[in-house]
């Protein structure tokens, strides 16, 4: 049994503690007893030898006095009843041996001269000299030798103690089995439980409480701890399960999102295909409009002309007029188709972004208008330094339409004024074209940007009603918004932006946009120049 | 204008009649031949089919070519013309109702010399045809005719 093994076994350790405690206790007790025994034995021997030789000395004093060794020898023979006395002698006052005694079978071996009074020990014997006094005179000396087996006795005592210890240890070892049941077993039970818990991770196990002592308390505490751990472990497990569920749920959702994305993707692709198809159909339609619809018109006009030419004067007046009307309508329809095609082309054309000098562009357009219409005198105000980001060609289309409208609808106005400017609103530019022409009723503003919608009679103001639809198409392609504000007889303002509104809810159809701006009371062209940052100019 | 020949490729009878009327009025050609579709146009030019007996050395001085034609469209006709030594130098004016960028581009890429949209108004139409004839048959110099095939 190695020390290491002992150190690893609680049972052995306990046994060792018990055994060593027993051994040490018994050794100490035995040693003490032995010591006391030795001391007593020594004292008894000393007293015995002294008493006996003193008695015999006194009894022999007269014999010495009278020189009767016979009596002295008889006195010495009394020692025979004391088995420890081996030899004794009486010396006379001159130091000569007077009488002797030797136990049967032993040697006398007397000192030749009496020594000093006293007791000494030597080699398993005790020796003593005692002065015999007679009437206060030294009559002689008595000597005795007794057996004094102190070493044997010591060995014997030690042997007994050893035996006792051995017996105690054997007993203690035997008792350890019993002790184990009461002491170690509960602890080992706890330990076993702990081991099983560690290996099985089963926190529902409980240590058996086998006693009400500290180990029992330990078992209670251990079980309480286990309960706590079990609760925590359960909580943790629940948490883990929740987490796992959450992870699973998340995976499921991710898969779902992925699936939906794919579905969306395929749907988008499908829609894109459909859109492309629709676009292709639209283009085919546009193509057929451009080609097929115009051919019959050309025929109508052509044959009308032929009819007019062939019959000429023969036609009744009314018939000639009707023929003219037919041809005018035909040409007008051709024009409508042409404009529609232009509009469709604007929607399809590739966008090319650039910085546009809007002030310069407006100036050029106004000059063109003036050249086409040299008679008119229009007061035109164009703010300097206006730039815009967009497709230069498309923005020109917008400006041409808005400015030609302004030009057209101020035809019957006294002191016609057209103003082109821009304002900053919510970080983006709002451009406007304002005139003091006929204006329109805001009740019809929803018709304003529709194709072929006109708010004025053809006789009053010529036009086919596609300009503002075109404007809106272009503005929308830029992601901007166009709206108007007007009142009959008080002019109109058209606003447009070329970038998406910062507020995402702002509709870009522009038809209701005009309602956002209150009708101003100030008359158009009243002279106050709008300043940047001011509220949008009223009509 | 002596001895000028125009080939009009036009499927629409009315357009054809109006075009002929306009051409006659403008007095720009002595002879106007009409092909009703792309196939017939090629047969005329290459003296095949119904035109098998035609004098192949007399090629048109100008071809007015509609784009939208039955059987073989204008672009295909144009490509075939330009691929053949006998016809590659004949001025071709695409005369179409279309004014689509794509049609214009494709026409030029296929070898058209000019692209003119047919106006709806007959007076404009007639005026345009007159101007076309004037330009291509009098003002413009075309390369000399190729020698007839052996």
Short mmCIF file of C-alpha atoms in Angstrom, two decimals, chain A residues 41-502:
data_model
loop_
_atom_site.label_atom_id
_atom_site.label_comp_id
_atom_site.label_asym_id
_atom_site.label_seq_id
_atom_site.Cartn_x
_atom_site.Cartn_y
_atom_site.Cartn_z
CA UNK A 41 9.57 -1.22 40.93
CA UNK A 42 12.83 0.59 41.54
CA UNK A 43 11.49 2.29 44.68
CA UNK A 44 10.09 -0.97 46.01
CA UNK A 45 13.38 -2.77 45.37
CA UNK A 46 15.40 -0.02 46.97
CA UNK A 47 13.14 0.12 49.98
CA UNK A 48 13.05 -3.65 50.20
CA UNK A 49 16.82 -4.11 50.11
CA UNK A 50 17.33 -1.25 52.54
CA UNK A 51 14.62 -2.45 54.92
CA UNK A 52 15.79 -6.04 54.89
CA UNK A 53 19.45 -5.28 55.42
CA UNK A 54 18.59 -2.67 58.05
CA UNK A 55 16.48 -5.22 59.92
CA UNK A 56 19.01 -8.00 59.64
CA UNK A 57 21.83 -5.57 60.44
CA UNK A 58 20.11 -4.48 63.58
CA UNK A 59 19.37 -8.02 64.54
CA UNK A 60 22.92 -8.98 63.88
CA UNK A 61 24.48 -6.08 65.76
CA UNK A 62 24.74 -8.06 69.01
CA UNK A 63 26.25 -10.95 67.18
CA UNK A 64 28.88 -8.65 65.82
CA UNK A 65 29.39 -7.22 69.24
CA UNK A 66 29.87 -10.53 70.68
CA UNK A 67 31.69 -12.04 67.81
CA UNK A 68 29.16 -14.70 67.10
CA UNK A 69 29.15 -15.21 63.34
CA UNK A 70 26.83 -18.16 63.76
CA UNK A 71 23.94 -15.94 64.82
CA UNK A 72 24.73 -13.47 62.15
CA UNK A 73 24.68 -16.21 59.57
CA UNK A 74 21.39 -17.43 60.91
CA UNK A 75 19.99 -13.95 60.65
CA UNK A 76 21.17 -13.76 57.09
CA UNK A 77 19.51 -17.07 56.38
CA UNK A 78 16.22 -15.32 57.05
CA UNK A 79 16.67 -13.72 53.67
CA UNK A 80 15.95 -17.06 52.15
CA UNK A 81 12.26 -16.30 52.35
CA UNK A 82 12.80 -13.36 50.09
CA UNK A 83 13.50 -14.91 46.69
CA UNK A 84 14.97 -11.74 45.28
CA UNK A 85 17.91 -11.85 47.70
CA UNK A 86 20.74 -13.68 46.11
CA UNK A 87 23.56 -13.04 48.45
CA UNK A 88 24.28 -11.14 51.64
CA UNK A 89 27.25 -10.64 53.90
CA UNK A 90 28.08 -8.99 57.16
CA UNK A 91 31.42 -7.31 57.60
CA UNK A 92 32.82 -6.62 61.02
CA UNK A 93 33.97 -3.22 62.09
CA UNK A 94 37.36 -3.96 60.72
CA UNK A 95 35.91 -4.63 57.36
CA UNK A 96 36.39 -8.39 57.38
CA UNK A 97 33.62 -10.66 56.20
CA UNK A 98 31.87 -11.84 59.33
CA UNK A 99 29.04 -13.93 57.95
CA UNK A 100 27.64 -14.65 54.50
CA UNK A 101 24.55 -15.92 52.84
CA UNK A 102 24.26 -17.23 49.30
CA UNK A 103 21.08 -18.51 47.85
CA UNK A 104 21.32 -22.00 46.79
CA UNK A 105 22.73 -22.43 43.40
CA UNK A 106 24.15 -18.95 43.13
CA UNK A 107 27.59 -17.49 43.55
CA UNK A 108 28.53 -15.34 46.57
CA UNK A 109 30.93 -13.01 44.86
CA UNK A 110 31.14 -10.62 47.78
CA UNK A 111 33.13 -7.42 47.72
CA UNK A 112 36.32 -7.86 49.74
CA UNK A 113 35.69 -4.66 51.67
CA UNK A 114 32.55 -2.94 52.57
CA UNK A 115 31.82 0.11 50.45
CA UNK A 116 30.06 3.30 51.32
CA UNK A 117 26.59 3.11 52.60
CA UNK A 118 24.11 3.25 49.76
CA UNK A 119 22.42 1.41 46.97
CA UNK A 120 23.65 0.89 43.44
CA UNK A 121 22.75 -1.17 40.50
CA UNK A 122 24.80 -3.10 38.13
CA UNK A 123 24.02 -5.68 35.47
CA UNK A 124 20.63 -6.89 36.56
CA UNK A 125 21.45 -6.70 40.26
CA UNK A 126 21.00 -4.22 43.04
CA UNK A 127 23.60 -3.87 45.68
CA UNK A 128 23.44 -2.19 49.07
CA UNK A 129 25.76 -1.51 52.02
CA UNK A 130 24.37 -0.56 55.34
CA UNK A 131 26.33 0.42 58.47
CA UNK A 132 25.34 -1.60 61.48
CA UNK A 133 25.26 0.57 64.55
CA UNK A 134 25.38 -0.68 68.05
CA UNK A 135 25.05 1.94 70.74
CA UNK A 136 25.87 4.62 68.26
CA UNK A 137 29.09 2.86 67.32
CA UNK A 138 29.67 1.35 63.98
CA UNK A 139 29.60 -2.35 64.66
CA UNK A 140 29.94 -3.49 61.13
CA UNK A 141 28.46 -3.34 57.65
CA UNK A 142 25.86 -5.46 56.01
CA UNK A 143 25.86 -6.10 52.28
CA UNK A 144 23.15 -7.57 50.15
CA UNK A 145 22.70 -8.38 46.52
CA UNK A 146 19.27 -8.82 45.09
CA UNK A 147 18.12 -9.77 41.65
CA UNK A 148 16.98 -6.63 39.93
CA UNK A 149 15.91 -7.55 36.38
CA UNK A 150 14.98 -3.99 35.40
CA UNK A 151 15.81 -4.54 31.76
CA UNK A 152 13.76 -7.70 31.51
CA UNK A 153 10.94 -5.94 33.19
CA UNK A 154 11.29 -2.96 30.82
CA UNK A 155 11.33 -5.25 27.85
CA UNK A 156 8.41 -7.13 29.24
CA UNK A 157 6.45 -3.90 29.80
CA UNK A 158 7.33 -2.63 26.32
CA UNK A 159 6.33 -5.97 24.92
CA UNK A 160 3.00 -5.80 26.65
CA UNK A 161 2.45 -2.30 25.44
CA UNK A 162 3.42 -3.40 21.97
CA UNK A 163 0.98 -6.24 22.15
CA UNK A 164 -1.74 -3.95 23.40
CA UNK A 165 -1.09 -1.51 20.59
CA UNK A 166 -1.09 -4.30 18.08
CA UNK A 167 -4.30 -5.65 19.47
CA UNK A 168 -5.78 -2.14 19.45
CA UNK A 169 -4.71 -1.61 15.88
CA UNK A 170 -6.17 -4.91 14.79
CA UNK A 171 -9.33 -4.04 16.65
CA UNK A 172 -9.36 -0.56 15.10
CA UNK A 173 -8.89 -2.00 11.65
CA UNK A 174 -11.70 -4.37 12.25
CA UNK A 175 -13.77 -1.51 13.57
CA UNK A 176 -13.11 0.58 10.47
CA UNK A 177 -15.54 -1.57 8.54
CA UNK A 178 -18.19 -0.62 11.01
CA UNK A 179 -16.99 2.95 11.06
CA UNK A 180 -17.16 3.06 7.34
CA UNK A 181 -20.81 2.30 7.44
CA UNK A 182 -21.45 5.26 9.67
CA UNK A 183 -18.80 7.66 8.55
CA UNK A 184 -17.45 6.92 5.16
CA UNK A 185 -20.39 5.33 3.46
CA UNK A 186 -22.47 8.53 3.44
CA UNK A 187 -19.47 10.49 2.17
CA UNK A 188 -18.69 7.84 -0.42
CA UNK A 189 -22.36 7.89 -1.36
CA UNK A 190 -22.17 11.62 -1.99
CA UNK A 191 -18.97 11.11 -3.90
CA UNK A 192 -20.49 8.33 -6.02
CA UNK A 193 -23.53 10.44 -6.72
CA UNK A 194 -21.29 13.31 -7.71
CA UNK A 195 -19.32 11.03 -10.03
CA UNK A 196 -22.45 9.68 -11.64
CA UNK A 197 -23.79 13.17 -12.11
CA UNK A 198 -20.55 14.23 -13.75
CA UNK A 199 -20.55 11.25 -16.10
CA UNK A 200 -24.29 11.19 -16.87
CA UNK A 201 -25.06 14.88 -16.55
CA UNK A 202 -28.18 13.81 -14.75
CA UNK A 203 -28.85 16.49 -12.22
CA UNK A 204 -31.97 14.76 -11.00
CA UNK A 205 -29.85 12.30 -8.98
CA UNK A 206 -29.71 12.88 -5.22
CA UNK A 207 -27.24 11.78 -2.61
CA UNK A 208 -28.69 9.44 0.01
CA UNK A 209 -28.72 10.93 3.47
CA UNK A 210 -27.51 8.16 5.78
CA UNK A 211 -26.87 10.13 8.95
CA UNK A 212 -27.88 13.26 10.76
CA UNK A 213 -24.36 14.45 11.39
CA UNK A 214 -22.18 16.81 9.41
CA UNK A 215 -22.06 14.31 6.57
CA UNK A 216 -25.83 14.31 6.58
CA UNK A 217 -25.69 18.10 6.44
CA UNK A 218 -23.22 17.75 3.63
CA UNK A 219 -25.62 15.46 1.79
CA UNK A 220 -28.40 17.98 2.38
CA UNK A 221 -26.26 20.83 1.15
CA UNK A 222 -25.09 18.73 -1.76
CA UNK A 223 -28.67 17.88 -2.65
CA UNK A 224 -29.72 21.48 -2.26
CA UNK A 225 -26.87 22.44 -4.53
CA UNK A 226 -27.97 19.75 -6.98
CA UNK A 227 -31.50 21.06 -6.90
CA UNK A 228 -30.18 24.52 -7.62
CA UNK A 229 -27.97 23.18 -10.39
CA UNK A 230 -30.86 21.17 -11.77
CA UNK A 231 -33.04 24.24 -11.76
CA UNK A 232 -30.31 26.26 -13.42
CA UNK A 233 -29.55 23.46 -15.85
CA UNK A 234 -33.23 23.19 -16.63
CA UNK A 235 -33.40 26.91 -17.14
CA UNK A 236 -30.31 26.76 -19.29
CA UNK A 237 -31.73 23.84 -21.21
CA UNK A 238 -34.99 25.69 -21.68
CA UNK A 239 -33.06 28.73 -22.76
CA UNK A 240 -31.01 26.58 -25.10
CA UNK A 241 -34.14 25.02 -26.45
CA UNK A 242 -35.66 28.44 -26.93
CA UNK A 243 -32.47 29.52 -28.61
CA UNK A 244 -32.48 26.47 -30.79
CA UNK A 245 -36.10 27.05 -31.64
CA UNK A 246 -35.25 30.62 -32.39
CA UNK A 247 -32.35 29.56 -34.57
CA UNK A 248 -34.56 27.01 -36.31
CA UNK A 249 -37.26 29.64 -36.71
CA UNK A 250 -34.74 32.08 -38.06
CA UNK A 251 -33.44 29.46 -40.49
CA UNK A 252 -36.96 28.73 -41.54
CA UNK A 253 -37.68 32.42 -42.02
CA UNK A 254 -34.44 32.83 -43.91
CA UNK A 255 -35.33 29.94 -46.13
CA UNK A 256 -38.77 31.46 -46.53
CA UNK A 257 -37.26 34.84 -47.34
CA UNK A 258 -34.94 33.16 -49.78
CA UNK A 259 -37.82 31.30 -51.32
CA UNK A 260 -39.91 34.47 -51.47
CA UNK A 261 -36.97 36.32 -52.93
CA UNK A 262 -36.61 33.69 -55.58
CA UNK A 263 -40.30 33.77 -56.18
CA UNK A 264 -40.15 37.55 -56.32
CA UNK A 265 -37.16 37.31 -58.57
CA UNK A 266 -38.91 34.97 -60.94
CA UNK A 267 -42.05 37.07 -60.68
CA UNK A 268 -40.02 40.19 -61.43
CA UNK A 269 -38.43 38.37 -64.35
CA UNK A 270 -41.83 37.26 -65.52
CA UNK A 271 -43.22 40.78 -65.12
CA UNK A 272 -40.15 42.17 -66.84
CA UNK A 273 -40.72 39.74 -69.69
CA UNK A 274 -44.36 40.75 -69.78
CA UNK A 275 -43.40 44.40 -69.65
CA UNK A 276 -40.84 43.91 -72.36
CA UNK A 277 -43.47 42.13 -74.36
CA UNK A 278 -45.94 44.93 -73.67
CA UNK A 279 -43.29 47.45 -74.62
CA UNK A 280 -42.55 45.54 -77.78
CA UNK A 281 -46.27 45.49 -78.52
CA UNK A 282 -46.44 49.20 -77.81
CA UNK A 283 -43.56 49.81 -80.13
CA UNK A 284 -45.17 47.66 -82.76
CA UNK A 285 -48.31 49.67 -82.21
CA UNK A 286 -46.40 52.92 -82.52
CA UNK A 287 -44.79 51.61 -85.65
CA UNK A 288 -48.09 50.60 -87.12
CA UNK A 289 -49.55 53.95 -86.08
CA UNK A 290 -46.74 55.73 -87.82
CA UNK A 291 -47.03 53.59 -90.88
CA UNK A 292 -50.46 52.17 -91.30
CA UNK A 293 -52.68 54.85 -89.83
CA UNK A 294 -51.07 57.57 -91.80
CA UNK A 295 -51.37 55.83 -95.15
CA UNK A 296 -55.20 56.02 -95.30
CA UNK A 297 -55.07 59.62 -94.14
CA UNK A 298 -52.69 60.38 -96.93
CA UNK A 299 -55.08 58.66 -99.33
CA UNK A 300 -58.07 60.67 -98.07
CA UNK A 301 -56.16 63.88 -98.43
CA UNK A 302 -54.65 62.83 -101.73
CA UNK A 303 -57.96 61.81 -103.28
CA UNK A 304 -59.62 64.87 -101.82
CA UNK A 305 -57.09 66.99 -103.54
CA UNK A 306 -57.48 64.98 -106.71
CA UNK A 307 -61.23 65.45 -106.52
CA UNK A 308 -60.85 69.17 -106.00
CA UNK A 309 -58.42 69.37 -108.87
CA UNK A 310 -60.36 67.20 -111.28
CA UNK A 311 -63.76 68.72 -110.66
CA UNK A 312 -62.56 72.16 -109.62
CA UNK A 313 -65.20 74.67 -110.60
CA UNK A 314 -67.80 72.01 -111.16
CA UNK A 315 -68.12 71.35 -107.44
CA UNK A 316 -70.91 73.15 -105.66
CA UNK A 317 -69.67 75.69 -103.11
CA UNK A 318 -70.77 73.62 -100.18
CA UNK A 319 -69.13 70.49 -101.56
CA UNK A 320 -65.83 72.35 -102.00
CA UNK A 321 -66.08 73.60 -98.45
CA UNK A 322 -66.84 70.12 -97.18
CA UNK A 323 -63.93 68.77 -99.13
CA UNK A 324 -61.72 71.38 -97.51
CA UNK A 325 -63.03 70.41 -94.09
CA UNK A 326 -62.33 66.75 -94.81
CA UNK A 327 -58.81 67.57 -95.85
CA UNK A 328 -58.21 69.88 -92.90
CA UNK A 329 -59.42 67.21 -90.49
CA UNK A 330 -57.29 64.64 -92.20
CA UNK A 331 -54.20 66.76 -91.92
CA UNK A 332 -55.05 67.51 -88.31
CA UNK A 333 -55.36 63.83 -87.59
CA UNK A 334 -51.98 63.31 -89.24
CA UNK A 335 -50.61 65.97 -86.97
CA UNK A 336 -52.15 64.30 -83.92
CA UNK A 337 -50.59 61.01 -84.88
CA UNK A 338 -47.27 62.71 -85.41
CA UNK A 339 -47.48 64.32 -81.97
CA UNK A 340 -48.46 61.05 -80.36
CA UNK A 341 -45.48 59.43 -81.96
CA UNK A 342 -43.25 62.21 -80.71
CA UNK A 343 -44.61 61.70 -77.22
CA UNK A 344 -43.98 57.99 -77.45
CA UNK A 345 -40.49 58.66 -78.76
CA UNK A 346 -39.80 60.95 -75.79
CA UNK A 347 -40.74 58.15 -73.45
CA UNK A 348 -38.49 55.69 -75.18
CA UNK A 349 -35.47 57.87 -75.92
CA UNK A 350 -32.27 57.22 -74.03
CA UNK A 351 -31.64 59.74 -71.22
CA UNK A 352 -28.41 61.67 -71.28
CA UNK A 353 -27.72 63.70 -68.17
CA UNK A 354 -25.91 66.99 -68.42
CA UNK A 355 -25.95 70.42 -66.87
CA UNK A 356 -28.30 72.69 -68.75
CA UNK A 357 -28.11 76.48 -68.74
CA UNK A 358 -31.82 77.02 -68.30
CA UNK A 359 -31.58 80.82 -68.46
CA UNK A 360 -29.83 80.70 -71.82
CA UNK A 361 -32.18 78.04 -73.11
CA UNK A 362 -35.26 80.05 -72.11
CA UNK A 363 -33.77 83.11 -73.81
CA UNK A 364 -33.21 81.19 -77.06
CA UNK A 365 -36.72 79.79 -77.06
CA UNK A 366 -38.25 83.18 -76.44
CA UNK A 367 -36.18 84.60 -79.30
CA UNK A 368 -37.47 81.85 -81.59
CA UNK A 369 -41.02 82.64 -80.55
CA UNK A 370 -40.39 86.32 -81.18
CA UNK A 371 -39.03 85.59 -84.65
CA UNK A 372 -42.03 83.46 -85.48
CA UNK A 373 -44.34 86.13 -84.14
CA UNK A 374 -42.53 89.44 -84.70
CA UNK A 375 -45.65 91.52 -84.15
CA UNK A 376 -46.04 90.64 -80.52
CA UNK A 377 -44.63 92.64 -77.69
CA UNK A 378 -44.17 90.54 -74.61
CA UNK A 379 -42.37 91.60 -71.46
CA UNK A 380 -40.12 88.66 -70.64
CA UNK A 381 -38.21 88.28 -67.36
CA UNK A 382 -35.70 85.45 -67.21
CA UNK A 383 -33.71 85.00 -64.02
CA UNK A 384 -30.01 84.73 -64.58
CA UNK A 385 -27.78 81.80 -63.68
CA UNK A 386 -30.44 79.10 -63.68
CA UNK A 387 -29.00 75.66 -64.28
CA UNK A 388 -30.62 72.26 -64.23
CA UNK A 389 -29.40 68.69 -64.35
CA UNK A 390 -31.09 66.56 -66.93
CA UNK A 391 -31.31 65.54 -70.56
CA UNK A 392 -30.71 68.76 -72.51
CA UNK A 393 -32.91 67.75 -75.42
CA UNK A 394 -35.82 66.68 -73.20
CA UNK A 395 -35.54 69.75 -70.97
CA UNK A 396 -35.63 71.86 -74.10
CA UNK A 397 -38.87 70.12 -75.05
CA UNK A 398 -40.29 71.05 -71.63
CA UNK A 399 -39.19 74.66 -71.88
CA UNK A 400 -40.44 74.99 -75.48
CA UNK A 401 -43.84 73.69 -74.49
CA UNK A 402 -44.18 75.80 -71.34
CA UNK A 403 -42.87 78.98 -72.98
CA UNK A 404 -44.89 78.54 -76.18
CA UNK A 405 -47.96 78.00 -74.01
CA UNK A 406 -47.16 81.15 -72.06
CA UNK A 407 -46.60 82.97 -75.32
CA UNK A 408 -49.79 81.64 -76.79
CA UNK A 409 -52.05 82.24 -73.78
CA UNK A 410 -50.92 85.84 -73.33
CA UNK A 411 -51.92 86.65 -76.92
CA UNK A 412 -55.08 88.45 -75.82
CA UNK A 413 -53.57 90.04 -72.73
CA UNK A 414 -52.68 93.66 -72.37
CA UNK A 415 -49.05 94.13 -71.33
CA UNK A 416 -48.25 90.43 -71.54
CA UNK A 417 -45.54 89.27 -69.16
CA UNK A 418 -43.71 85.99 -69.02
CA UNK A 419 -41.37 85.18 -66.17
CA UNK A 420 -38.97 82.25 -65.84
CA UNK A 421 -37.31 81.65 -62.49
CA UNK A 422 -36.41 79.14 -59.89
CA UNK A 423 -36.76 78.80 -56.15
CA UNK A 424 -35.12 76.60 -53.59
CA UNK A 425 -37.58 74.45 -51.73
CA UNK A 426 -36.50 71.67 -49.40
CA UNK A 427 -33.05 71.58 -50.88
CA UNK A 428 -33.99 71.26 -54.52
CA UNK A 429 -34.78 73.67 -57.28
CA UNK A 430 -38.35 74.38 -58.26
CA UNK A 431 -38.44 76.03 -61.67
CA UNK A 432 -41.41 78.04 -62.74
CA UNK A 433 -42.80 79.68 -65.83
CA UNK A 434 -45.36 82.33 -65.07
CA UNK A 435 -47.56 84.31 -67.38
CA UNK A 436 -50.36 86.77 -66.97
CA UNK A 437 -52.45 85.26 -69.74
CA UNK A 438 -55.92 83.81 -69.70
CA UNK A 439 -55.13 81.27 -67.01
CA UNK A 440 -57.61 78.53 -66.34
CA UNK A 441 -60.02 77.32 -63.77
CA UNK A 442 -58.28 75.10 -61.21
CA UNK A 443 -61.40 72.92 -61.25
CA UNK A 444 -60.09 71.52 -64.54
CA UNK A 445 -56.53 71.13 -63.33
CA UNK A 446 -56.89 67.35 -63.42
CA UNK A 447 -57.32 67.56 -67.20
CA UNK A 448 -54.32 69.77 -67.59
CA UNK A 449 -51.65 67.15 -68.27
CA UNK A 450 -53.81 64.64 -70.13
CA UNK A 451 -53.15 63.79 -73.75
CA UNK A 452 -55.28 65.81 -76.17
CA UNK A 453 -56.93 67.64 -73.29
CA UNK A 454 -57.59 71.26 -73.95
CA UNK A 455 -59.06 73.88 -71.69
CA UNK A 456 -59.54 76.44 -74.43
CA UNK A 457 -61.31 76.38 -77.72
CA UNK A 458 -59.39 75.74 -80.89
CA UNK A 459 -60.59 79.02 -82.32
CA UNK A 460 -59.51 80.94 -79.26
CA UNK A 461 -56.06 79.39 -78.89
CA UNK A 462 -54.88 76.90 -81.50
CA UNK A 463 -53.27 73.72 -80.32
CA UNK A 464 -53.74 70.00 -80.19
CA UNK A 465 -53.44 69.50 -76.45
CA UNK A 466 -50.33 67.40 -76.24
CA UNK A 467 -47.75 69.92 -75.02
CA UNK A 468 -48.37 69.54 -71.28
CA UNK A 469 -48.71 65.78 -71.58
CA UNK A 470 -45.30 65.84 -73.19
CA UNK A 471 -43.98 68.09 -70.42
CA UNK A 472 -45.26 65.74 -67.78
CA UNK A 473 -43.82 62.73 -69.55
CA UNK A 474 -40.37 64.35 -69.65
CA UNK A 475 -40.51 65.56 -66.05
CA UNK A 476 -41.54 62.11 -64.90
CA UNK A 477 -38.66 60.55 -66.76
CA UNK A 478 -36.40 62.81 -64.71
CA UNK A 479 -38.11 61.69 -61.52
CA UNK A 480 -39.46 65.20 -60.97
CA UNK A 481 -42.91 66.69 -60.63
CA UNK A 482 -44.87 69.29 -62.51
CA UNK A 483 -47.85 71.18 -61.27
CA UNK A 484 -49.70 74.37 -61.99
CA UNK A 485 -51.55 77.13 -60.31
CA UNK A 486 -53.89 79.41 -62.12
CA UNK A 487 -57.08 81.38 -62.07
CA UNK A 488 -59.20 82.36 -65.07
CA UNK A 489 -58.06 85.69 -66.42
CA UNK A 490 -55.21 85.99 -63.98
CA UNK A 491 -52.51 83.94 -65.61
CA UNK A 492 -50.93 80.66 -64.80
CA UNK A 493 -47.78 79.41 -63.13
CA UNK A 494 -46.25 76.08 -64.04
CA UNK A 495 -43.77 74.65 -61.60
CA UNK A 496 -41.51 71.73 -62.15
CA UNK A 497 -38.70 69.90 -60.44
CA UNK A 498 -36.19 67.56 -62.02
CA UNK A 499 -35.40 65.45 -59.00
CA UNK A 500 -37.58 63.21 -56.82
CA UNK A 501 -39.24 64.94 -53.88
CA UNK A 502 -37.53 64.37 -50.59
#
